[in-house]
């Protein structure tokens, strides 16, 4: 079943959906330019402006492409299309539209009944099809290849920023269309900052370096973290590494259809807590990955969601000790019919560079 058909099947009859969120628009149509998407019974429309008409026609076969005219806004044009089709009810992305935006929509569309779309496209996006999986696999392959390269580049005297630039360049050279997110390179004591911004700190002998990065391929993201050692790390950091590795591998191995997200989080958290570092693991164990780098399902203590085949989630426990440093190890994984498959093949054993 086509994605647009699945969306309509989840909505009341004689109702269209108006999409503003670029990730939902891309998912449903393949369109990457600016504008809106209107999906209803017998209605598949991209509403854009002159600049994107040709691109939209190429990217979205099966969709009619409408360009706005002088004096007619995107939403007013959508209203015309609804009226022509005799559709009186419109679902709106209630998690995206602001109060101001909703007032403008109401003003431009007299006579239309509005209902919340209630995350329906996001729900569909939680389960990836084979095409989406192969794009994410490719993004992960590029990410792993870039990691092998960067292990040969990291050395005492290199700055975090130099490592970041070399890694980003390598991913693009290997075929990434872009970066899934801003690369994190955190060395030595900076490793205690889970979202450190790479800076001018020079890497030193004895440092551990945490690198969190991912390639983007045909609209889909990879997400991987490895922590490497430059020269021999301290006994304490070595021990922290072993704990995080054990937590990562145990939680990842437990992933299977029917497992609750909060239970996966608990497996990783209990291992770290029992080792005495419970206060040093202040984020959730993982998250969904796809068109967005953070999407559903969340692998957190609060998520009652049950994993299902086709979900793609990360498993990324970490220990962060202010003043000392940190370790995080992260894989992107797919939930299969019988269990789990890691998409980041790079070894997780401690690499001493
Ligand atoms: Zn990451
Ligand atoms: Zn992540």
PDB file of C-alpha atoms in Angstrom, residues 216-332:
ATOM      1  CA  UNK A 216      22.862  11.295   5.438  1.00  0.00           C
ATOM      2  CA  UNK A 217      22.014   9.287   2.319  1.00  0.00           C
ATOM      3  CA  UNK A 218      18.997   9.894   0.055  1.00  0.00           C
ATOM      4  CA  UNK A 219      17.101  11.605   2.840  1.00  0.00           C
ATOM      5  CA  UNK A 220      17.916   9.131   5.625  1.00  0.00           C
ATOM      6  CA  UNK A 221      20.305   9.369   8.586  1.00  0.00           C
ATOM      7  CA  UNK A 222      22.870   7.206  10.320  1.00  0.00           C
ATOM      8  CA  UNK A 223      23.883   7.737  13.944  1.00  0.00           C
ATOM      9  CA  UNK A 224      26.987   6.178  15.495  1.00  0.00           C
ATOM     10  CA  UNK A 225      29.297   6.908  18.421  1.00  0.00           C
ATOM     11  CA  UNK A 226      32.659   5.386  19.175  1.00  0.00           C
ATOM     12  CA  UNK A 227      35.087   6.320  21.923  1.00  0.00           C
ATOM     13  CA  UNK A 228      38.749   5.660  21.137  1.00  0.00           C
ATOM     14  CA  UNK A 229      41.900   5.978  23.231  1.00  0.00           C
ATOM     15  CA  UNK A 230      45.003   7.856  22.118  1.00  0.00           C
ATOM     16  CA  UNK A 231      47.841   6.056  23.834  1.00  0.00           C
ATOM     17  CA  UNK A 232      47.189   4.133  27.053  1.00  0.00           C
ATOM     18  CA  UNK A 233      44.194   5.458  29.005  1.00  0.00           C
ATOM     19  CA  UNK A 234      44.016   5.471  32.806  1.00  0.00           C
ATOM     20  CA  UNK A 235      42.733   2.360  34.601  1.00  0.00           C
ATOM     21  CA  UNK A 236      39.644   4.297  35.646  1.00  0.00           C
ATOM     22  CA  UNK A 237      38.742   5.280  32.063  1.00  0.00           C
ATOM     23  CA  UNK A 238      39.425   1.735  30.873  1.00  0.00           C
ATOM     24  CA  UNK A 239      37.021   0.413  33.493  1.00  0.00           C
ATOM     25  CA  UNK A 240      34.380   2.983  32.490  1.00  0.00           C
ATOM     26  CA  UNK A 241      34.767   1.868  28.889  1.00  0.00           C
ATOM     27  CA  UNK A 242      34.177  -1.780  29.837  1.00  0.00           C
ATOM     28  CA  UNK A 243      31.003  -0.867  31.763  1.00  0.00           C
ATOM     29  CA  UNK A 244      29.554   1.179  28.889  1.00  0.00           C
ATOM     30  CA  UNK A 245      30.438  -1.527  26.369  1.00  0.00           C
ATOM     31  CA  UNK A 246      28.742  -4.168  28.520  1.00  0.00           C
ATOM     32  CA  UNK A 247      25.634  -1.969  28.889  1.00  0.00           C
ATOM     33  CA  UNK A 248      25.525  -1.255  25.149  1.00  0.00           C
ATOM     34  CA  UNK A 249      25.931  -4.874  24.081  1.00  0.00           C
ATOM     35  CA  UNK A 250      23.465  -6.261  26.621  1.00  0.00           C
ATOM     36  CA  UNK A 251      20.746  -3.699  25.816  1.00  0.00           C
ATOM     37  CA  UNK A 252      21.266  -4.086  22.064  1.00  0.00           C
ATOM     38  CA  UNK A 253      21.065  -7.878  22.277  1.00  0.00           C
ATOM     39  CA  UNK A 254      17.753  -7.625  24.163  1.00  0.00           C
ATOM     40  CA  UNK A 255      16.033  -5.746  21.349  1.00  0.00           C
ATOM     41  CA  UNK A 256      13.302  -7.841  19.727  1.00  0.00           C
ATOM     42  CA  UNK A 257       9.714  -7.470  18.545  1.00  0.00           C
ATOM     43  CA  UNK A 258       7.416  -7.280  21.558  1.00  0.00           C
ATOM     44  CA  UNK A 259      10.009  -5.743  23.891  1.00  0.00           C
ATOM     45  CA  UNK A 260       9.014  -2.547  25.654  1.00  0.00           C
ATOM     46  CA  UNK A 261      11.281   0.469  25.058  1.00  0.00           C
ATOM     47  CA  UNK A 262      11.468   1.233  28.776  1.00  0.00           C
ATOM     48  CA  UNK A 263      12.732  -2.310  29.430  1.00  0.00           C
ATOM     49  CA  UNK A 264      15.619  -1.841  26.968  1.00  0.00           C
ATOM     50  CA  UNK A 265      16.477   1.426  28.699  1.00  0.00           C
ATOM     51  CA  UNK A 266      16.366  -0.313  32.080  1.00  0.00           C
ATOM     52  CA  UNK A 267      18.790  -3.041  30.995  1.00  0.00           C
ATOM     53  CA  UNK A 268      21.459  -0.468  30.078  1.00  0.00           C
ATOM     54  CA  UNK A 269      20.701   1.735  33.090  1.00  0.00           C
ATOM     55  CA  UNK A 270      20.832  -1.088  35.625  1.00  0.00           C
ATOM     56  CA  UNK A 271      24.277  -2.201  34.443  1.00  0.00           C
ATOM     57  CA  UNK A 272      25.654   1.332  34.746  1.00  0.00           C
ATOM     58  CA  UNK A 273      23.919   1.927  38.092  1.00  0.00           C
ATOM     59  CA  UNK A 274      25.177  -1.351  39.577  1.00  0.00           C
ATOM     60  CA  UNK A 275      28.718  -0.355  38.561  1.00  0.00           C
ATOM     61  CA  UNK A 276      28.299   2.828  40.616  1.00  0.00           C
ATOM     62  CA  UNK A 277      27.826   5.328  37.778  1.00  0.00           C
ATOM     63  CA  UNK A 278      24.029   5.706  37.783  1.00  0.00           C
ATOM     64  CA  UNK A 279      24.292   9.477  38.302  1.00  0.00           C
ATOM     65  CA  UNK A 280      26.663   9.767  35.324  1.00  0.00           C
ATOM     66  CA  UNK A 281      24.188   8.472  32.699  1.00  0.00           C
ATOM     67  CA  UNK A 282      21.767  11.354  32.388  1.00  0.00           C
ATOM     68  CA  UNK A 283      20.132  10.729  29.016  1.00  0.00           C
ATOM     69  CA  UNK A 284      17.896   8.046  27.592  1.00  0.00           C
ATOM     70  CA  UNK A 285      19.357   4.885  26.046  1.00  0.00           C
ATOM     71  CA  UNK A 286      18.322   5.595  22.464  1.00  0.00           C
ATOM     72  CA  UNK A 287      15.923   6.963  19.907  1.00  0.00           C
ATOM     73  CA  UNK A 288      14.396   6.225  16.527  1.00  0.00           C
ATOM     74  CA  UNK A 289      16.304   7.308  13.402  1.00  0.00           C
ATOM     75  CA  UNK A 290      15.058   7.901   9.874  1.00  0.00           C
ATOM     76  CA  UNK A 291      14.332  11.069   7.949  1.00  0.00           C
ATOM     77  CA  UNK A 292      14.893  12.883  11.256  1.00  0.00           C
ATOM     78  CA  UNK A 293      17.867  12.133  13.455  1.00  0.00           C
ATOM     79  CA  UNK A 294      15.611  11.906  16.511  1.00  0.00           C
ATOM     80  CA  UNK A 295      12.221  10.326  15.951  1.00  0.00           C
ATOM     81  CA  UNK A 296       9.956   7.698  17.455  1.00  0.00           C
ATOM     82  CA  UNK A 297      10.242   5.274  19.100  1.00  0.00           C
ATOM     83  CA  UNK A 298      12.222   6.713  22.027  1.00  0.00           C
ATOM     84  CA  UNK A 299      14.201   4.166  24.002  1.00  0.00           C
ATOM     85  CA  UNK A 300      13.648   5.861  27.356  1.00  0.00           C
ATOM     86  CA  UNK A 301      12.465   4.966  30.843  1.00  0.00           C
ATOM     87  CA  UNK A 302       9.171   6.759  30.125  1.00  0.00           C
ATOM     88  CA  UNK A 303       8.332   5.050  26.827  1.00  0.00           C
ATOM     89  CA  UNK A 304       5.736   2.305  27.091  1.00  0.00           C
ATOM     90  CA  UNK A 305       6.012   1.680  23.364  1.00  0.00           C
ATOM     91  CA  UNK A 306       6.462  -1.893  22.161  1.00  0.00           C
ATOM     92  CA  UNK A 307       9.143  -2.527  19.540  1.00  0.00           C
ATOM     93  CA  UNK A 308       7.979  -3.923  16.209  1.00  0.00           C
ATOM     94  CA  UNK A 309       9.822  -5.212  13.105  1.00  0.00           C
ATOM     95  CA  UNK A 310      10.980  -2.303  10.947  1.00  0.00           C
ATOM     96  CA  UNK A 311      11.663   0.054  13.854  1.00  0.00           C
ATOM     97  CA  UNK A 312      15.127   1.588  13.670  1.00  0.00           C
ATOM     98  CA  UNK A 313      16.561   2.667  16.997  1.00  0.00           C
ATOM     99  CA  UNK A 314      19.897   3.590  18.485  1.00  0.00           C
ATOM    100  CA  UNK A 315      21.391   2.072  21.614  1.00  0.00           C
ATOM    101  CA  UNK A 316      23.788   4.589  23.135  1.00  0.00           C
ATOM    102  CA  UNK A 317      24.502   4.380  26.835  1.00  0.00           C
ATOM    103  CA  UNK A 318      27.262   6.582  28.226  1.00  0.00           C
ATOM    104  CA  UNK A 319      29.080   7.542  31.410  1.00  0.00           C
ATOM    105  CA  UNK A 320      30.108  11.166  31.897  1.00  0.00           C
ATOM    106  CA  UNK A 321      32.357  12.200  34.770  1.00  0.00           C
ATOM    107  CA  UNK A 322      32.906  15.979  35.052  1.00  0.00           C
ATOM    108  CA  UNK A 323      36.614  16.869  35.179  1.00  0.00           C
ATOM    109  CA  UNK A 324      37.659  13.391  34.036  1.00  0.00           C
ATOM    110  CA  UNK A 325      35.963  12.582  30.743  1.00  0.00           C
ATOM    111  CA  UNK A 326      33.361  10.324  29.272  1.00  0.00           C
ATOM    112  CA  UNK A 327      32.571   7.275  27.174  1.00  0.00           C
ATOM    113  CA  UNK A 328      29.589   6.676  24.882  1.00  0.00           C
ATOM    114  CA  UNK A 329      29.122   3.801  22.444  1.00  0.00           C
ATOM    115  CA  UNK A 330      26.235   3.919  19.987  1.00  0.00           C
ATOM    116  CA  UNK A 331      24.889   1.715  17.236  1.00  0.00           C
ATOM    117  CA  UNK A 332      21.922   2.228  14.949  1.00  0.00           C
TER     118      UNK A 332
END
